[in-house]
Short mmCIF file of C-alpha atoms and ligand atoms in Angstrom, two decimals:
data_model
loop_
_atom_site.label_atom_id
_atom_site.label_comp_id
_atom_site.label_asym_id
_atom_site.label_seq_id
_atom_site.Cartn_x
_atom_site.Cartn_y
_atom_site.Cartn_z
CA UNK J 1 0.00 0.00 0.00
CA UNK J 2 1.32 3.18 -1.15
CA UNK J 3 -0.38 6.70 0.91
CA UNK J 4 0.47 10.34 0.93
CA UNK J 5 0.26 12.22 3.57
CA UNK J 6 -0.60 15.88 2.98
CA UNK J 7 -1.19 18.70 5.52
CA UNK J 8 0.24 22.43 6.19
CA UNK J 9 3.60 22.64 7.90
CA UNK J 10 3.20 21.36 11.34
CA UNK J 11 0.25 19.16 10.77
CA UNK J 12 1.48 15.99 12.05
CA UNK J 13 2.44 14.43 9.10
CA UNK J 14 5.92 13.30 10.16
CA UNK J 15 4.92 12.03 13.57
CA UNK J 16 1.85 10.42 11.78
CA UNK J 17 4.51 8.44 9.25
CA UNK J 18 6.54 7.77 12.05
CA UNK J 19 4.02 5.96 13.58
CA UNK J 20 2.91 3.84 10.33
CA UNK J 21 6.48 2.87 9.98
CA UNK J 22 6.21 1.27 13.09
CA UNK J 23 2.72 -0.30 12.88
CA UNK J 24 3.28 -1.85 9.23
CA UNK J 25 6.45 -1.88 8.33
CA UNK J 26 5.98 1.07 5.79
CA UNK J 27 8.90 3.42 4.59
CA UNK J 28 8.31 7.09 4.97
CA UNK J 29 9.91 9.43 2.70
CA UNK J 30 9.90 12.44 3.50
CA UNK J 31 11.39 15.25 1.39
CA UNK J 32 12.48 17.67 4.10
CA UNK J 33 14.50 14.80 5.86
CA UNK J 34 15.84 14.30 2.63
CA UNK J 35 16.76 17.56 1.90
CA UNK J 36 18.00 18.04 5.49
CA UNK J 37 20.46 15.25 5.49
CA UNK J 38 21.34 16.73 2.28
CA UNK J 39 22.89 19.96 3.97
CA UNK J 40 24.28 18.02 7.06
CA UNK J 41 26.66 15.73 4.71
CA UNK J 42 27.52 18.94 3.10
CA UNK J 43 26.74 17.80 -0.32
CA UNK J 44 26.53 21.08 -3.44
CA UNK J 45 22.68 20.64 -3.45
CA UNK J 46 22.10 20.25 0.28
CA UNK J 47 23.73 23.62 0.72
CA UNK J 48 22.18 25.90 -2.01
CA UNK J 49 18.64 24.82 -1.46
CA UNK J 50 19.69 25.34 2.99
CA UNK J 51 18.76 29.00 2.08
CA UNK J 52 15.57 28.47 0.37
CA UNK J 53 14.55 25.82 3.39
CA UNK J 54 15.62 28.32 6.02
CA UNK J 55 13.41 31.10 4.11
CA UNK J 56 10.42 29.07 3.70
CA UNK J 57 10.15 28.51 0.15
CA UNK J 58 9.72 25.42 -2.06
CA UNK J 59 12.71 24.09 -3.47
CA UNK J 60 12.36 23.10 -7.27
CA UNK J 61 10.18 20.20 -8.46
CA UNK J 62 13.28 19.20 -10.07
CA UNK J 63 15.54 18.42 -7.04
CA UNK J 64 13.01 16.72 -4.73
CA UNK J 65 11.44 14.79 -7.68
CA UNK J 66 15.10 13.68 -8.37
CA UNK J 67 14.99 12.54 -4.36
CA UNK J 68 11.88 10.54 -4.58
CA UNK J 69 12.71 8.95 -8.36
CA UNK J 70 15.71 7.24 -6.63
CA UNK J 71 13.97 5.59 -3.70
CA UNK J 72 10.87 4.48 -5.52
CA UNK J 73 13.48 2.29 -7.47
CA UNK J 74 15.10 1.11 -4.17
CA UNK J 75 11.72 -0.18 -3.48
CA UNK J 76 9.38 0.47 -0.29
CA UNK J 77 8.59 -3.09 1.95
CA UNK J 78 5.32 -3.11 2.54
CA UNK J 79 4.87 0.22 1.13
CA UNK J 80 5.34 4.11 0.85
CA UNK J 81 4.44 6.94 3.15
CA UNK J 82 4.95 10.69 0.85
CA UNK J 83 5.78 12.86 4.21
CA UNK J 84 5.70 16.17 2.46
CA UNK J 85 5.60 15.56 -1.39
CA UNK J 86 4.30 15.91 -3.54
CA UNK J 87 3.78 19.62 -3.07
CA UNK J 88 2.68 20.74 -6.81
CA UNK J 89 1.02 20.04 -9.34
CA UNK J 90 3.93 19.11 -11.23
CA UNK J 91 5.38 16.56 -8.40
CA UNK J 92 1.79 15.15 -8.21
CA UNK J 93 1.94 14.24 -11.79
CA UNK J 94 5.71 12.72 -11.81
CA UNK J 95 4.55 10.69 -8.36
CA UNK J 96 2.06 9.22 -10.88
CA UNK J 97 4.04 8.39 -13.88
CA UNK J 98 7.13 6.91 -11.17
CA UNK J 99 4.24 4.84 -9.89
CA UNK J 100 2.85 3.57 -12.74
CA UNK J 101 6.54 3.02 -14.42
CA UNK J 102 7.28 0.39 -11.95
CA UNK J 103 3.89 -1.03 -11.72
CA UNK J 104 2.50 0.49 -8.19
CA UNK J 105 -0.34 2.09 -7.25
CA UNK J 106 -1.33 5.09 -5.02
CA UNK J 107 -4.01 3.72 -2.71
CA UNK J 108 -4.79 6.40 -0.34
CA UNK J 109 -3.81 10.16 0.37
CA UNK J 110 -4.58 11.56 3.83
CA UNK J 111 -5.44 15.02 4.61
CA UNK J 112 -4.52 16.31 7.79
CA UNK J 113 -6.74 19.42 9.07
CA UNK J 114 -5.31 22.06 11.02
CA UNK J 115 -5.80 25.41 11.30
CA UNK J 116 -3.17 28.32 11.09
CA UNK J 117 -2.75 29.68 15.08
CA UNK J 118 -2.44 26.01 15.97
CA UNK J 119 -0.14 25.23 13.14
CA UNK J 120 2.26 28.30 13.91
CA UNK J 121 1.95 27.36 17.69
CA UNK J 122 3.32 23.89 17.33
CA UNK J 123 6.67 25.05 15.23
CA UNK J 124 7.05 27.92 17.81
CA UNK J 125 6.88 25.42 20.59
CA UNK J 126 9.04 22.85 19.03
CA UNK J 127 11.91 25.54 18.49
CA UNK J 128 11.33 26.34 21.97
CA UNK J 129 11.56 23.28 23.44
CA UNK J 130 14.51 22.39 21.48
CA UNK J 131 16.68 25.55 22.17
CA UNK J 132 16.08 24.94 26.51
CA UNK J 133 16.90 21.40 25.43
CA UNK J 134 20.21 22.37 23.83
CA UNK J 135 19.28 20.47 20.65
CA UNK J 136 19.26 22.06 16.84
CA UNK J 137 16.65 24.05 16.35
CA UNK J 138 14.87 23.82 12.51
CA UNK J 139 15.83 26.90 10.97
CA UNK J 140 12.18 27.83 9.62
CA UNK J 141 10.87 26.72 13.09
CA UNK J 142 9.98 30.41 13.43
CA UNK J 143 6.89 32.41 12.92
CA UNK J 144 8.35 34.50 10.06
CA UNK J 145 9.57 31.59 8.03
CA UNK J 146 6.16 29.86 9.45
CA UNK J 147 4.29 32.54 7.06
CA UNK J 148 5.97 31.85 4.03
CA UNK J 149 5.48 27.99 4.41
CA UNK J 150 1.77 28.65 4.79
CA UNK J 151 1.74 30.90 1.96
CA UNK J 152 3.21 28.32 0.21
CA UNK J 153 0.75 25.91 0.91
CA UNK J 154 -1.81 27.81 0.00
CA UNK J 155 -0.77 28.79 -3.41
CA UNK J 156 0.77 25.52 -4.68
CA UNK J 157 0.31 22.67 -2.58
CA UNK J 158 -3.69 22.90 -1.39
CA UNK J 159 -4.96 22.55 -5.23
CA UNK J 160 -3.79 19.27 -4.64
CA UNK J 161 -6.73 18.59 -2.25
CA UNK J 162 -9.22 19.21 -5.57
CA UNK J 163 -6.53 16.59 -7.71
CA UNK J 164 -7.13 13.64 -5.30
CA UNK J 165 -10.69 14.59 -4.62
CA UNK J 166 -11.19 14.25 -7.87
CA UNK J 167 -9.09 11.05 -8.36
CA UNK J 168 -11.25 9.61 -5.43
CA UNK J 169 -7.78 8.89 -3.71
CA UNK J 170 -8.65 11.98 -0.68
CA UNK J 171 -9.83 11.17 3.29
CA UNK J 172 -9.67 14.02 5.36
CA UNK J 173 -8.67 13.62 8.95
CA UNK J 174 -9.06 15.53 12.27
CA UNK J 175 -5.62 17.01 12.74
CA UNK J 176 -6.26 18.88 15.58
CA UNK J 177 -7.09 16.10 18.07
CA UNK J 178 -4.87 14.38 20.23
CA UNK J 179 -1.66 12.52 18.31
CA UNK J 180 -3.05 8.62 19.59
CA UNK J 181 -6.69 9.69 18.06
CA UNK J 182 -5.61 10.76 14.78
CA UNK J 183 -3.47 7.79 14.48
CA UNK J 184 -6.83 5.89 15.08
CA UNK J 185 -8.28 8.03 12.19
CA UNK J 186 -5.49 7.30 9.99
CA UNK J 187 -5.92 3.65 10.63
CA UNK J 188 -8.84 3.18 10.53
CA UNK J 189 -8.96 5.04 6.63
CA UNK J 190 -6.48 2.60 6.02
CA UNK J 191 -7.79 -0.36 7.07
CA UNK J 192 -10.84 0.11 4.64
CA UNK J 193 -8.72 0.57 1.67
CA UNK J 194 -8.09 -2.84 0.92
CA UNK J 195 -11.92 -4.12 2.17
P1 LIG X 201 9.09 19.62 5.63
O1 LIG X 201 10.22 19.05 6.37
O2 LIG X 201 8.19 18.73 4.90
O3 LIG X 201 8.30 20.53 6.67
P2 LIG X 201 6.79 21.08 6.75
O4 LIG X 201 5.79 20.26 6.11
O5 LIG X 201 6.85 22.50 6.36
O6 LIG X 201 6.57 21.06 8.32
P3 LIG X 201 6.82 20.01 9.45
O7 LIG X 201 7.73 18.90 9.07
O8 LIG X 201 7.19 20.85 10.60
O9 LIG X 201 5.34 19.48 9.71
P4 LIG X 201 4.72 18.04 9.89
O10 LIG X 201 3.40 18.09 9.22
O11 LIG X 201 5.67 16.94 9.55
O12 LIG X 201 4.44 18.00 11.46
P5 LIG X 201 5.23 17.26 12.64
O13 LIG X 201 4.84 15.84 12.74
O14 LIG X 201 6.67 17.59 12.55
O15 LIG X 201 9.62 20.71 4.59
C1 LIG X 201 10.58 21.69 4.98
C2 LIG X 201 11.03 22.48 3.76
O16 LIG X 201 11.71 21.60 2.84
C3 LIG X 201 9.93 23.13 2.91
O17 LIG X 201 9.52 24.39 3.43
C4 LIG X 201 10.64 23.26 1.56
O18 LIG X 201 11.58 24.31 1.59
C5 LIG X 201 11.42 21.94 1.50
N1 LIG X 201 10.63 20.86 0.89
C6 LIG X 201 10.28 19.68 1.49
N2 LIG X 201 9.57 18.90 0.66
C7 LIG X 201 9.45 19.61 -0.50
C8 LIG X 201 8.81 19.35 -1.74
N3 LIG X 201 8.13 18.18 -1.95
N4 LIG X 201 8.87 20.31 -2.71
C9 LIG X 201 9.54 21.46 -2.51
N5 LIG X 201 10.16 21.78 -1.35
C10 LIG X 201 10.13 20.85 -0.36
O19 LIG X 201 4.57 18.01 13.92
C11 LIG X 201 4.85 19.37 14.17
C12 LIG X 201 4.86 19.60 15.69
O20 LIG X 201 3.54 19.43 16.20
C13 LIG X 201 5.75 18.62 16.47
O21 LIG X 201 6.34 19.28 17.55
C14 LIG X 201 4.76 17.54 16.93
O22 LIG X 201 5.17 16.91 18.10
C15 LIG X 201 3.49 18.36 17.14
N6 LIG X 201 2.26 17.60 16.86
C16 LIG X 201 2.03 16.73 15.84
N7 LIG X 201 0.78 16.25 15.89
C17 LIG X 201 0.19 16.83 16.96
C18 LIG X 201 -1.13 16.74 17.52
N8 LIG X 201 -2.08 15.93 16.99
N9 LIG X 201 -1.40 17.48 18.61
C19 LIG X 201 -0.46 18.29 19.16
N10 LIG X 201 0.81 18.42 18.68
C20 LIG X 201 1.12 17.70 17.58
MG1 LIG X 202 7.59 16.93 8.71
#
């Protein structure tokens, strides 16, 4: 079973994957871990799209579809979670095609609700509890960089929502409860794809 999970920054979607990974086995790839592991080994594209990241813009459909191409072909286990991509039109469209090239399927995309004040309060509490805890703090953890990720959301990431509504892939979850009952949500959604 291959699922996307799609949501605003600060939604839940990585702690959501997280938690699939460890329920069934499924690999989570998400771009921004990508992308950050990119700048920590230091590598010519980590660095120049660090900026960008930091800022709170998109990086180019190019790069991240380049990311994603690669581990589609080192194959999934039991399947893929998209954490954070695709995030255009465009990236929707080459998810597709890689799919279909090496004969998978999407089955499900998940659409975690949350609204903005909650959103920005959950990245300005996670920098802040990572700074007293002496550990890295996300450089667009804060509430100016938090308004050009939502921006970017809006403009090129929610059409997305209409694109798998239409495709009769979307469910649309709760994001705003508690972490344990959206994970219920999510699995239950799940669970009836295959019934
Ligand atoms: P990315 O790393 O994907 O970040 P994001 O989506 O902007 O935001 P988060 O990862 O913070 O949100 P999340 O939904 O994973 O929430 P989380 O579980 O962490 O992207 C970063 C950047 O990389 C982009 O801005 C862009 O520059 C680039 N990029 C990445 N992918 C790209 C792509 N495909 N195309 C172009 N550019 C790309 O939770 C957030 C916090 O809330 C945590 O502290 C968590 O503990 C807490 N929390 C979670 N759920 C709950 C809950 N139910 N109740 C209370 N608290 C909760
Ligand atoms: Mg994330």
């Amino acid at each position: 079973m291959n699922i996307i999970i799609l949501g605003p920054p600060g939604a839940g979607k990585g702690t959501q994957a997280r938690h699939l990974v460890e329920t069934r086995g499924m690999v989570q790839l998400s771009t921004g871990d990508m992308l950050r592991e990119a700048k920590t080994s230091g590598s010519e594209m980590g660095l120049r799209v660090a900026e960008v990241m930091a800022r709170g813009e998109l990086v180019t459909d190019e790069i991240v579809i380049g990311l994603i191409h690669e581990k589609i072909l080192q194959g999934g286990g039991t399947g893929f979670i998209f954490d954070g991509f695709p995030r255009t039109l465009a990236q929707a469209d080459a998810l597709g095609e890689l799919l279909e090239a090496t004969g998978q399927d999407l089955d499900a995309v998940i659409e975690l609700e949350v609204d903005d004040e909650t959103l920005v309060k959950r990245v300005v509490n996670r920098a802040a509890e990572a700074e007293a805890a002496g550990e890295p703090v996300r450089a667009d953890d804060n509430a100016e960089s938090m308004r050009t990720r939502l921006m970017e959301y809006y403009k090129k990431t929610s059409p997305l929502i209409g694109y798998y509504y239409a495709k009769g892939d979307l469910s649309k979850v709760d994001g705003l409860a508690a972490i344990d009952a959206v994970q219920t949500s999510i699995e239950s959604v799940l669970d009836k794809v295959h019934s």
